[in-house]
PDB file of C-alpha atoms in Angstrom:
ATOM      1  CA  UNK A  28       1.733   2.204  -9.099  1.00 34.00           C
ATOM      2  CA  UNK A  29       2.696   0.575  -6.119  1.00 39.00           C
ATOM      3  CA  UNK A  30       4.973  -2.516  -5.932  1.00 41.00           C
ATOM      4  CA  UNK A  31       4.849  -5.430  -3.418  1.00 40.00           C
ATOM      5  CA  UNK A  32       7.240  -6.534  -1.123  1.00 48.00           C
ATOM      6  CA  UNK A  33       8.524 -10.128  -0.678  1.00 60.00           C
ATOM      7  CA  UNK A  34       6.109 -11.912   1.339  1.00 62.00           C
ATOM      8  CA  UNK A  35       6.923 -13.217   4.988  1.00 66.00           C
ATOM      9  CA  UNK A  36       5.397 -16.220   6.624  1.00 62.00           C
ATOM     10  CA  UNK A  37       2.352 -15.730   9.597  1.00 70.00           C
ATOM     11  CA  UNK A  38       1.969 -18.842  10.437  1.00 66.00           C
ATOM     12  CA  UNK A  39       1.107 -22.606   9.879  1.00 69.00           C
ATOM     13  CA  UNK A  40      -2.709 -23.915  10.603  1.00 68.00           C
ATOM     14  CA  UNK A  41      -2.991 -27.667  11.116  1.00 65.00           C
ATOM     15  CA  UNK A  42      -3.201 -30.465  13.060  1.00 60.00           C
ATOM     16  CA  UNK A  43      -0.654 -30.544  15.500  1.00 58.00           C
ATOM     17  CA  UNK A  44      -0.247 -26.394  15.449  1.00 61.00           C
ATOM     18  CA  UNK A  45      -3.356 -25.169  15.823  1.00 60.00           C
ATOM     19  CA  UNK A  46      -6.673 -25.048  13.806  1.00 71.00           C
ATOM     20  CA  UNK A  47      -7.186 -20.843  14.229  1.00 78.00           C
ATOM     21  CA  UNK A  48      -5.350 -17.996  14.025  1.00 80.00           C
ATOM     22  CA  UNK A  49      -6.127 -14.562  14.883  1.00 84.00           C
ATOM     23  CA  UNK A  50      -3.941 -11.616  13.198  1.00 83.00           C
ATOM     24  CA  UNK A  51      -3.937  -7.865  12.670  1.00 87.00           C
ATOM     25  CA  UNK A  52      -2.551  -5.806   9.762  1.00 87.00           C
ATOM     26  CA  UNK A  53      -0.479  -3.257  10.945  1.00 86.00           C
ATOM     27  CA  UNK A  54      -0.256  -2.059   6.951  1.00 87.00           C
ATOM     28  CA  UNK A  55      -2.138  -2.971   3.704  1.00 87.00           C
ATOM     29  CA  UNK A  56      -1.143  -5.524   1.729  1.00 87.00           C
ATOM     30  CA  UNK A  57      -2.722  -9.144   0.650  1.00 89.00           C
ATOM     31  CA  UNK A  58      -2.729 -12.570   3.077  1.00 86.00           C
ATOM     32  CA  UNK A  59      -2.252 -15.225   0.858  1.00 88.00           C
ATOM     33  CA  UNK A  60      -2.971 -19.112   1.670  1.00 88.00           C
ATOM     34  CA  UNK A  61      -0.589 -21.967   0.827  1.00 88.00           C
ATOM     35  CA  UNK A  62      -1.205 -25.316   1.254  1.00 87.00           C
ATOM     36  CA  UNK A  63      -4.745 -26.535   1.718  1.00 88.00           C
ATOM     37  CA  UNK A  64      -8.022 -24.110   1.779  1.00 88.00           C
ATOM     38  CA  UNK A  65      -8.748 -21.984   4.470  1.00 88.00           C
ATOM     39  CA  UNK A  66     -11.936 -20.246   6.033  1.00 85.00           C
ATOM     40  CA  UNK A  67     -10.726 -16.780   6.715  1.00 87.00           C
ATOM     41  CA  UNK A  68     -13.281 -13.985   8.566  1.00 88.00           C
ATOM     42  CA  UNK A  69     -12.495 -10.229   8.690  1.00 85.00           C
ATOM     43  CA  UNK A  70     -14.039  -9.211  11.796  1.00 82.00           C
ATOM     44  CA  UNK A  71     -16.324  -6.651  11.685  1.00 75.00           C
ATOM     45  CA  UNK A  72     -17.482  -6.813   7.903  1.00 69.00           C
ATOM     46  CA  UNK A  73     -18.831  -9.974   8.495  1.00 67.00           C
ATOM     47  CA  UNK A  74     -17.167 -11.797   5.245  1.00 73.00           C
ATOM     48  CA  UNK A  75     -16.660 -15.620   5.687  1.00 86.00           C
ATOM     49  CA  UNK A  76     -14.698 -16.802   2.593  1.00 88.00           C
ATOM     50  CA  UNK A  77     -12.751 -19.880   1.840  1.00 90.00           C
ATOM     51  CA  UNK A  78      -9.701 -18.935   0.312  1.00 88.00           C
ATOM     52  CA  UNK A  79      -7.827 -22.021  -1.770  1.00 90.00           C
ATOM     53  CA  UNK A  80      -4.034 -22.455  -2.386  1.00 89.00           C
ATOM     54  CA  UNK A  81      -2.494 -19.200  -4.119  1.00 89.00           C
ATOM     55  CA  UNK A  82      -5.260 -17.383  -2.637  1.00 89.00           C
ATOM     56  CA  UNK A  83      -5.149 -14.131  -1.072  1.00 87.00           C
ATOM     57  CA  UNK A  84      -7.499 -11.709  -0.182  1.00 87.00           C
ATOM     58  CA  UNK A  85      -6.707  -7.592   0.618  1.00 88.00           C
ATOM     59  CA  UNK A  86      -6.416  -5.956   3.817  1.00 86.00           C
ATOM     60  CA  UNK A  87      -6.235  -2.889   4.579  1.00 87.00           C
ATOM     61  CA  UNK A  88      -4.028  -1.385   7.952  1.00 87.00           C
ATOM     62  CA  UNK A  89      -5.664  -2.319  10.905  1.00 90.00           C
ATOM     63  CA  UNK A  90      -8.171  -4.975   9.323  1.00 90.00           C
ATOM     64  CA  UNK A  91      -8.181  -8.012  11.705  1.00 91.00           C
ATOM     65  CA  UNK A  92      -9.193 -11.818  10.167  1.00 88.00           C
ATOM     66  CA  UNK A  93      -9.605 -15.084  12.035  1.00 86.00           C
ATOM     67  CA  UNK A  94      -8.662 -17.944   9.777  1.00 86.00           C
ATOM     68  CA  UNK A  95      -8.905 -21.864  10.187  1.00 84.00           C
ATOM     69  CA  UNK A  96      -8.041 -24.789   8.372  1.00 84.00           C
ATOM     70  CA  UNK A  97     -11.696 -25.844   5.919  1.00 81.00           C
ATOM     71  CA  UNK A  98     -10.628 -29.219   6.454  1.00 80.00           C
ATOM     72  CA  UNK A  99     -10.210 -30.642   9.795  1.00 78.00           C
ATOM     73  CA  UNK A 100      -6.938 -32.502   8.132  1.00 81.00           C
ATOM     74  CA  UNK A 101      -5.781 -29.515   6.292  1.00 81.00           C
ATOM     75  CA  UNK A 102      -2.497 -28.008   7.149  1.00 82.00           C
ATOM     76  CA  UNK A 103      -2.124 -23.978   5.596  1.00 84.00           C
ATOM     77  CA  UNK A 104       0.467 -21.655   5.909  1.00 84.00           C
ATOM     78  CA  UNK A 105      -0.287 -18.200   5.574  1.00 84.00           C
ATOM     79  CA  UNK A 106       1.933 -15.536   4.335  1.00 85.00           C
ATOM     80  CA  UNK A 107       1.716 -11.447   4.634  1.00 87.00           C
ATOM     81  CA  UNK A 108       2.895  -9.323   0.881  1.00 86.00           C
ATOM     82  CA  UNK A 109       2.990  -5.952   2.653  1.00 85.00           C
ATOM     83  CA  UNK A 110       2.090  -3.139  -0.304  1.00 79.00           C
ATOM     84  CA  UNK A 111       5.601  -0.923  -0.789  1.00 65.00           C
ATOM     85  CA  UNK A 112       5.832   2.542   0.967  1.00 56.00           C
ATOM     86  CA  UNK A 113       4.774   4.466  -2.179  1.00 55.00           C
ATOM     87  CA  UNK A 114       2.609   8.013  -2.695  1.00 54.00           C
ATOM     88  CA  UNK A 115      -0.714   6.123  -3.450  1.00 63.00           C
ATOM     89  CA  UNK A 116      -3.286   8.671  -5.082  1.00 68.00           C
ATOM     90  CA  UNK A 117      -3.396  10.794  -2.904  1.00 67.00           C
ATOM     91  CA  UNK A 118       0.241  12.151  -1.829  1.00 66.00           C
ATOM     92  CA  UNK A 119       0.833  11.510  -6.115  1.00 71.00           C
ATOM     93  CA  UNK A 120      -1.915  14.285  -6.132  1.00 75.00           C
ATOM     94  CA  UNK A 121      -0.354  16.488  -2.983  1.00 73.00           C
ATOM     95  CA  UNK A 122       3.165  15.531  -4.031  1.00 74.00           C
ATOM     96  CA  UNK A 123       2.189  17.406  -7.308  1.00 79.00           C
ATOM     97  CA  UNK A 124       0.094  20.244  -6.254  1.00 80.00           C
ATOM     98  CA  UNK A 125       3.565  21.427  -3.908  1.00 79.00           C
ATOM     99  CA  UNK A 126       5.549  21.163  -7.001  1.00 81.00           C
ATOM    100  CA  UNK A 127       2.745  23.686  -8.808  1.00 86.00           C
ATOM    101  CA  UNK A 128       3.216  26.032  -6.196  1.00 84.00           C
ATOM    102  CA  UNK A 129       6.809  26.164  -5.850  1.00 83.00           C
ATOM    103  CA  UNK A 130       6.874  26.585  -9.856  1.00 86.00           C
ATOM    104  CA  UNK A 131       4.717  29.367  -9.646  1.00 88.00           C
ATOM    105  CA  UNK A 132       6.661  31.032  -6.932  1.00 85.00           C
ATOM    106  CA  UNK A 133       9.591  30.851  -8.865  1.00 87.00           C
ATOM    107  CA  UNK A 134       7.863  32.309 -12.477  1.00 90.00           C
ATOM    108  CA  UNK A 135       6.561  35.230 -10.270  1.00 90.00           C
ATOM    109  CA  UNK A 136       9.818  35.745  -9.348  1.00 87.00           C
ATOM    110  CA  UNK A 137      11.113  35.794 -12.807  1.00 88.00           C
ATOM    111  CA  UNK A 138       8.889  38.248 -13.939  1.00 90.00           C
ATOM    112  CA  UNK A 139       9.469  40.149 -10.798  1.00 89.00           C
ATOM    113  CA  UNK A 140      12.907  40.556 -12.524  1.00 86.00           C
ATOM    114  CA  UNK A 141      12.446  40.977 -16.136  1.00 87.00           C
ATOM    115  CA  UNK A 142       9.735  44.246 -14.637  1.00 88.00           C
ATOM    116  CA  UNK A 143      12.678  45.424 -12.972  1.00 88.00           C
ATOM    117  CA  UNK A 144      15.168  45.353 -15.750  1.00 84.00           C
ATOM    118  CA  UNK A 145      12.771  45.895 -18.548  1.00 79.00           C
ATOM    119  CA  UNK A 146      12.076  43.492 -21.530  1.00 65.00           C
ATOM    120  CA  UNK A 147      14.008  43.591 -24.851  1.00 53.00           C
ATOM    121  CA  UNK A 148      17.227  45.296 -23.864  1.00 52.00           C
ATOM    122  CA  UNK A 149      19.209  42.595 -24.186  1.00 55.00           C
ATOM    123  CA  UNK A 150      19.469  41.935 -20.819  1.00 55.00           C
ATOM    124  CA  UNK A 151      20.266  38.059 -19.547  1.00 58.00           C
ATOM    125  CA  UNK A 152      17.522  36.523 -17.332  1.00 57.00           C
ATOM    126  CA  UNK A 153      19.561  35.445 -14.794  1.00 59.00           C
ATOM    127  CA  UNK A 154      17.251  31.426 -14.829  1.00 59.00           C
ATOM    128  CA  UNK A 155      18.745  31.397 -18.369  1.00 56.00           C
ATOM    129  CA  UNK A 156      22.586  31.019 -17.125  1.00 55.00           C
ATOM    130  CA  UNK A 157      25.276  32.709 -19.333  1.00 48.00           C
ATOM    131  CA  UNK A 158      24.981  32.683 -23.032  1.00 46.00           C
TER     132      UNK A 158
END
């Protein structure tokens, strides 16, 4: 349940600019290829893949690729879609186990209250608000 940002330009890989790049992510989100293929390696896993125009392939934060142009002709630009700030699994998970306990904190209380002034005499619970 996580939307993605606008993507923002890396860089261009060509002749004249440069056959190799070398980038970091400092957040997940997906690297996606425009213009002509590209051979993109994510250091330390070891996976070589060509990725083709509209291409993208995930990273994760602090995942580090090397890409080049395939073609010694090819001119690429590559563009970062950083993954919105959202709860992922799990602070959905944490966000909802804090809103357990502070519910039943708050139903202790209640019956805390309706002990102390008895049950069926009439008496307003004050969580009910004036009838």
């Amino acid at each position: 349940m996580q939307a993605m940002h606008q993507s923002r330009p890396l860089g261009v890989l060509g002749p004249g600019s440069g056959r190799t790049l070398r980038w970091r992510a400092s957040e997940a989100g997906t690297l996606i290829v425009h213009g002509s293929a590209l051979w993109v390696t994510r250091t330390g896993g070891g996976d070589d893949l060509v990725l083709n125009p509209g291409e993208g392939l995930s990273l994760h934060r602090g995942d580090e690729v090397v890409a080049e142009t395939w073609r010694a002709d090819g001119q690429a630009q590559l563009h970062w879609q950083a993954e919105a700030q959202g709860l992922g699994t799990r602070g959905f998970w944490e966000a909802l186990a804090r809103g357990a306990e502070a519910a039943a904190r708050i139903l202790g209380r209640l019956a805390d209250w309706a002990r102390a002034h008895g049950t069926g005499t009439g008496t307003a619970c004050p969580a009910a608000g004036a009838r």
